[in-house]
Amino acid sequence: MSYQSRGKRRFSLLASTLGLAGCILSVPVSAATFSTPDGVSGTPQTETTGGATRDGGQCLIDSDSSSEALSKLQKDTHLQLSEEKERTFVVYVPETIAKEASLTLQDESENIIYQTKVPIPEGGGSIGVSLPKNISELEIGQHYKWLMEIHCISDFSPENPIFEGWVQAI
């Protein structure tokens, strides 16, 4: 075999090897971006378990579904607030391994008006959170969203069970 023929064979072998290696190597994929479609508001008025839930509220003991297990004690979704009455949100939490929860109050644009953490009673039970009297940002006639999050995973994780409701300042 001639020297020139060996060179072509080596080049061909090298090119084939590099081509095959290129096929085997993975190509990086760009991340997908999701957004809310136009005309869809981000304020569901139903019980939820938080986006991207993987555990389904498994920190709630003897519970088939965290959204069914959490229940607010007020009858009406639009609880009326008043300056004269005690402004308290009450939620029943079943037995859980979680030690604390948080209450968040947001305006209609989802800006946080008030946020606090509260301990969960051992064995479950009612959690009542009163708004401080110094919260003067509540405008008469405006609607406010409140969320009670059970901290199963960590503080403010999308995997934590959440219960939400709406109030209107009067």
PDB file of C-alpha atoms in Angstrom:
ATOM      1  CA  MET A   1       0.000   0.000   0.000  1.00  0.00           C
ATOM      2  CA  SER A   2       1.376   3.378  -0.894  1.00  0.00           C
ATOM      3  CA  TYR A   3       2.083   6.155   1.573  1.00  0.00           C
ATOM      4  CA  GLN A   4      -0.556   8.331  -0.101  1.00  0.00           C
ATOM      5  CA  SER A   5      -3.181   5.583   0.210  1.00  0.00           C
ATOM      6  CA  ARG A   6      -2.386   5.148   3.930  1.00  0.00           C
ATOM      7  CA  GLY A   7      -2.761   8.894   4.463  1.00  0.00           C
ATOM      8  CA  LYS A   8      -6.191   8.902   2.833  1.00  0.00           C
ATOM      9  CA  ARG A   9      -7.229   5.900   4.909  1.00  0.00           C
ATOM     10  CA  ARG A  10      -6.047   7.581   8.149  1.00  0.00           C
ATOM     11  CA  PHE A  11      -7.787  10.805   7.191  1.00  0.00           C
ATOM     12  CA  SER A  12     -10.951   8.885   6.373  1.00  0.00           C
ATOM     13  CA  LEU A  13     -10.763   6.998   9.688  1.00  0.00           C
ATOM     14  CA  LEU A  14     -10.160  10.239  11.623  1.00  0.00           C
ATOM     15  CA  ALA A  15     -13.025  12.012   9.855  1.00  0.00           C
ATOM     16  CA  SER A  16     -15.377   9.074  10.508  1.00  0.00           C
ATOM     17  CA  THR A  17     -14.385   8.945  14.189  1.00  0.00           C
ATOM     18  CA  LEU A  18     -14.930  12.681  14.659  1.00  0.00           C
ATOM     19  CA  GLY A  19     -18.244  12.512  12.810  1.00  0.00           C
ATOM     20  CA  LEU A  20     -19.433   9.626  14.968  1.00  0.00           C
ATOM     21  CA  ALA A  21     -18.299  11.417  18.138  1.00  0.00           C
ATOM     22  CA  GLY A  22     -20.287  14.473  17.052  1.00  0.00           C
ATOM     23  CA  CYS A  23     -23.416  12.339  16.731  1.00  0.00           C
ATOM     24  CA  ILE A  24     -22.956  10.811  20.177  1.00  0.00           C
ATOM     25  CA  LEU A  25     -22.354  14.058  22.072  1.00  0.00           C
ATOM     26  CA  SER A  26     -25.496  15.694  23.375  1.00  0.00           C
ATOM     27  CA  VAL A  27     -26.518  19.102  22.178  1.00  0.00           C
ATOM     28  CA  PRO A  28     -27.553  21.603  24.880  1.00  0.00           C
ATOM     29  CA  VAL A  29     -31.248  22.477  24.866  1.00  0.00           C
ATOM     30  CA  SER A  30     -32.479  25.956  25.663  1.00  0.00           C
ATOM     31  CA  ALA A  31     -34.914  26.323  28.576  1.00  0.00           C
ATOM     32  CA  ALA A  32     -38.628  26.620  27.865  1.00  0.00           C
ATOM     33  CA  THR A  33     -40.350  29.791  29.008  1.00  0.00           C
ATOM     34  CA  PHE A  34     -43.999  29.807  30.055  1.00  0.00           C
ATOM     35  CA  SER A  35     -46.199  32.835  30.555  1.00  0.00           C
ATOM     36  CA  THR A  36     -49.841  33.514  31.345  1.00  0.00           C
ATOM     37  CA  PRO A  37     -51.879  34.015  28.154  1.00  0.00           C
ATOM     38  CA  ASP A  38     -53.394  37.436  27.482  1.00  0.00           C
ATOM     39  CA  GLY A  39     -56.776  37.866  29.101  1.00  0.00           C
ATOM     40  CA  VAL A  40     -56.135  35.285  31.830  1.00  0.00           C
ATOM     41  CA  SER A  41     -55.789  36.713  35.307  1.00  0.00           C
ATOM     42  CA  GLY A  42     -53.532  35.125  37.887  1.00  0.00           C
ATOM     43  CA  THR A  43     -56.159  35.073  40.615  1.00  0.00           C
ATOM     44  CA  PRO A  44     -57.909  31.691  40.859  1.00  0.00           C
ATOM     45  CA  GLN A  45     -60.771  31.668  43.342  1.00  0.00           C
ATOM     46  CA  THR A  46     -60.550  27.976  44.176  1.00  0.00           C
ATOM     47  CA  GLU A  47     -58.519  25.959  46.615  1.00  0.00           C
ATOM     48  CA  THR A  48     -55.086  25.137  45.192  1.00  0.00           C
ATOM     49  CA  THR A  49     -52.006  23.137  46.046  1.00  0.00           C
ATOM     50  CA  GLY A  50     -49.450  25.486  44.532  1.00  0.00           C
ATOM     51  CA  GLY A  51     -47.903  25.249  41.077  1.00  0.00           C
ATOM     52  CA  ALA A  52     -45.695  22.305  40.125  1.00  0.00           C
ATOM     53  CA  THR A  53     -46.714  20.250  43.121  1.00  0.00           C
ATOM     54  CA  ARG A  54     -44.839  16.982  43.345  1.00  0.00           C
ATOM     55  CA  ASP A  55     -45.685  15.866  46.861  1.00  0.00           C
ATOM     56  CA  GLY A  56     -49.413  16.665  46.670  1.00  0.00           C
ATOM     57  CA  GLY A  57     -49.359  17.845  50.271  1.00  0.00           C
ATOM     58  CA  GLN A  58     -47.941  14.630  51.694  1.00  0.00           C
ATOM     59  CA  CYS A  59     -46.905  16.445  54.847  1.00  0.00           C
ATOM     60  CA  LEU A  60     -50.614  16.493  55.733  1.00  0.00           C
ATOM     61  CA  ILE A  61     -51.175  13.271  57.679  1.00  0.00           C
ATOM     62  CA  ASP A  62     -54.182  11.052  56.754  1.00  0.00           C
ATOM     63  CA  SER A  63     -55.100  13.291  53.846  1.00  0.00           C
ATOM     64  CA  ASP A  64     -55.999  12.202  50.324  1.00  0.00           C
ATOM     65  CA  SER A  65     -55.595  15.701  48.944  1.00  0.00           C
ATOM     66  CA  SER A  66     -54.162  18.828  50.524  1.00  0.00           C
ATOM     67  CA  SER A  67     -56.688  21.042  48.761  1.00  0.00           C
ATOM     68  CA  GLU A  68     -59.502  19.046  50.395  1.00  0.00           C
ATOM     69  CA  ALA A  69     -57.753  18.848  53.751  1.00  0.00           C
ATOM     70  CA  LEU A  70     -57.345  22.584  54.292  1.00  0.00           C
ATOM     71  CA  SER A  71     -60.580  24.361  54.952  1.00  0.00           C
ATOM     72  CA  LYS A  72     -61.418  27.884  55.916  1.00  0.00           C
ATOM     73  CA  LEU A  73     -63.915  28.331  58.675  1.00  0.00           C
ATOM     74  CA  GLN A  74     -65.685  31.333  57.178  1.00  0.00           C
ATOM     75  CA  LYS A  75     -68.620  30.313  54.979  1.00  0.00           C
ATOM     76  CA  ASP A  76     -68.289  32.920  52.274  1.00  0.00           C
ATOM     77  CA  THR A  77     -65.439  33.447  49.796  1.00  0.00           C
ATOM     78  CA  HIS A  78     -65.874  37.240  50.003  1.00  0.00           C
ATOM     79  CA  LEU A  79     -65.496  37.800  53.741  1.00  0.00           C
ATOM     80  CA  GLN A  80     -66.281  41.414  54.627  1.00  0.00           C
ATOM     81  CA  LEU A  81     -63.667  43.312  56.629  1.00  0.00           C
ATOM     82  CA  SER A  82     -64.470  46.242  58.839  1.00  0.00           C
ATOM     83  CA  GLU A  83     -62.382  48.609  60.948  1.00  0.00           C
ATOM     84  CA  GLU A  84     -64.726  48.039  63.913  1.00  0.00           C
ATOM     85  CA  LYS A  85     -64.535  44.234  63.829  1.00  0.00           C
ATOM     86  CA  GLU A  86     -61.524  42.090  64.530  1.00  0.00           C
ATOM     87  CA  ARG A  87     -59.985  41.303  61.159  1.00  0.00           C
ATOM     88  CA  THR A  88     -59.065  37.642  61.563  1.00  0.00           C
ATOM     89  CA  PHE A  89     -58.521  34.902  59.000  1.00  0.00           C
ATOM     90  CA  VAL A  90     -59.234  31.411  60.338  1.00  0.00           C
ATOM     91  CA  VAL A  91     -58.188  28.190  58.577  1.00  0.00           C
ATOM     92  CA  TYR A  92     -58.469  24.615  59.855  1.00  0.00           C
ATOM     93  CA  VAL A  93     -55.289  22.588  59.209  1.00  0.00           C
ATOM     94  CA  PRO A  94     -55.371  18.796  59.668  1.00  0.00           C
ATOM     95  CA  GLU A  95     -52.570  16.958  61.437  1.00  0.00           C
ATOM     96  CA  THR A  96     -49.292  17.663  59.658  1.00  0.00           C
ATOM     97  CA  ILE A  97     -45.559  17.276  60.059  1.00  0.00           C
ATOM     98  CA  ALA A  98     -45.168  20.964  59.158  1.00  0.00           C
ATOM     99  CA  LYS A  99     -44.412  23.248  62.104  1.00  0.00           C
ATOM    100  CA  GLU A 100     -45.489  26.602  60.652  1.00  0.00           C
ATOM    101  CA  ALA A 101     -47.634  28.308  58.058  1.00  0.00           C
ATOM    102  CA  SER A 102     -47.762  31.791  56.599  1.00  0.00           C
ATOM    103  CA  LEU A 103     -50.559  34.205  55.822  1.00  0.00           C
ATOM    104  CA  THR A 104     -50.098  36.590  52.910  1.00  0.00           C
ATOM    105  CA  LEU A 105     -52.500  39.405  52.046  1.00  0.00           C
ATOM    106  CA  GLN A 106     -52.227  40.855  48.517  1.00  0.00           C
ATOM    107  CA  ASP A 107     -54.001  43.591  46.604  1.00  0.00           C
ATOM    108  CA  GLU A 108     -55.675  42.864  43.253  1.00  0.00           C
ATOM    109  CA  SER A 109     -52.320  43.433  41.482  1.00  0.00           C
ATOM    110  CA  GLU A 110     -50.782  40.757  43.753  1.00  0.00           C
ATOM    111  CA  ASN A 111     -48.619  43.280  45.655  1.00  0.00           C
ATOM    112  CA  ILE A 112     -48.005  42.037  49.193  1.00  0.00           C
ATOM    113  CA  ILE A 113     -49.820  44.158  51.805  1.00  0.00           C
ATOM    114  CA  TYR A 114     -49.070  41.957  54.818  1.00  0.00           C
ATOM    115  CA  GLN A 115     -47.243  38.694  55.438  1.00  0.00           C
ATOM    116  CA  THR A 116     -46.597  36.774  58.648  1.00  0.00           C
ATOM    117  CA  LYS A 117     -45.645  33.299  59.844  1.00  0.00           C
ATOM    118  CA  VAL A 118     -47.668  31.416  62.448  1.00  0.00           C
ATOM    119  CA  PRO A 119     -47.073  28.140  64.323  1.00  0.00           C
ATOM    120  CA  ILE A 120     -49.286  25.159  63.493  1.00  0.00           C
ATOM    121  CA  PRO A 121     -50.825  23.467  66.554  1.00  0.00           C
ATOM    122  CA  GLU A 122     -49.479  19.956  67.193  1.00  0.00           C
ATOM    123  CA  GLY A 123     -52.041  17.483  65.907  1.00  0.00           C
ATOM    124  CA  GLY A 124     -53.596  20.101  63.615  1.00  0.00           C
ATOM    125  CA  GLY A 125     -56.381  22.517  64.412  1.00  0.00           C
ATOM    126  CA  SER A 126     -57.561  26.037  63.734  1.00  0.00           C
ATOM    127  CA  ILE A 127     -55.120  28.794  62.904  1.00  0.00           C
ATOM    128  CA  GLY A 128     -56.357  32.339  63.407  1.00  0.00           C
ATOM    129  CA  VAL A 129     -54.351  35.296  62.170  1.00  0.00           C
ATOM    130  CA  SER A 130     -55.490  38.823  62.987  1.00  0.00           C
ATOM    131  CA  LEU A 131     -54.336  41.731  60.883  1.00  0.00           C
ATOM    132  CA  PRO A 132     -52.545  44.421  62.865  1.00  0.00           C
ATOM    133  CA  LYS A 133     -54.521  47.624  63.385  1.00  0.00           C
ATOM    134  CA  ASN A 134     -51.725  49.649  61.766  1.00  0.00           C
ATOM    135  CA  ILE A 135     -52.493  48.209  58.320  1.00  0.00           C
ATOM    136  CA  SER A 136     -54.091  51.297  56.846  1.00  0.00           C
ATOM    137  CA  GLU A 137     -53.470  50.436  53.196  1.00  0.00           C
ATOM    138  CA  LEU A 138     -56.818  48.642  52.864  1.00  0.00           C
ATOM    139  CA  GLU A 139     -59.022  50.801  50.672  1.00  0.00           C
ATOM    140  CA  ILE A 140     -62.789  50.714  51.110  1.00  0.00           C
ATOM    141  CA  GLY A 141     -64.453  48.718  48.318  1.00  0.00           C
ATOM    142  CA  GLN A 142     -61.219  47.062  47.159  1.00  0.00           C
ATOM    143  CA  HIS A 143     -60.784  43.292  46.996  1.00  0.00           C
ATOM    144  CA  TYR A 144     -57.791  41.587  48.579  1.00  0.00           C
ATOM    145  CA  LYS A 145     -56.500  38.046  48.108  1.00  0.00           C
ATOM    146  CA  TRP A 146     -55.284  36.079  51.115  1.00  0.00           C
ATOM    147  CA  LEU A 147     -53.221  32.892  51.029  1.00  0.00           C
ATOM    148  CA  MET A 148     -52.474  30.453  53.835  1.00  0.00           C
ATOM    149  CA  GLU A 149     -49.419  28.328  52.985  1.00  0.00           C
ATOM    150  CA  ILE A 150     -48.408  25.267  54.997  1.00  0.00           C
ATOM    151  CA  HIS A 151     -44.592  25.101  55.079  1.00  0.00           C
ATOM    152  CA  CYS A 152     -44.081  21.388  54.313  1.00  0.00           C
ATOM    153  CA  ILE A 153     -40.947  21.704  52.179  1.00  0.00           C
ATOM    154  CA  SER A 154     -39.544  25.135  53.038  1.00  0.00           C
ATOM    155  CA  ASP A 155     -40.686  28.722  53.292  1.00  0.00           C
ATOM    156  CA  PHE A 156     -42.754  29.735  50.246  1.00  0.00           C
ATOM    157  CA  SER A 157     -42.130  26.667  48.081  1.00  0.00           C
ATOM    158  CA  PRO A 158     -44.406  26.001  45.090  1.00  0.00           C
ATOM    159  CA  GLU A 159     -44.737  22.437  46.416  1.00  0.00           C
ATOM    160  CA  ASN A 160     -46.415  23.551  49.667  1.00  0.00           C
ATOM    161  CA  PRO A 161     -50.213  23.226  50.040  1.00  0.00           C
ATOM    162  CA  ILE A 162     -51.950  26.613  49.782  1.00  0.00           C
ATOM    163  CA  PHE A 163     -55.467  27.765  50.564  1.00  0.00           C
ATOM    164  CA  GLU A 164     -56.668  31.117  49.292  1.00  0.00           C
ATOM    165  CA  GLY A 165     -59.687  33.351  49.560  1.00  0.00           C
ATOM    166  CA  TRP A 166     -60.857  36.887  48.847  1.00  0.00           C
ATOM    167  CA  VAL A 167     -61.899  39.694  51.175  1.00  0.00           C
ATOM    168  CA  GLN A 168     -63.354  43.120  50.559  1.00  0.00           C
ATOM    169  CA  ALA A 169     -62.711  46.127  52.766  1.00  0.00           C
ATOM    170  CA  ILE A 170     -65.929  47.898  53.791  1.00  0.00           C
TER     171      ILE A 170
END
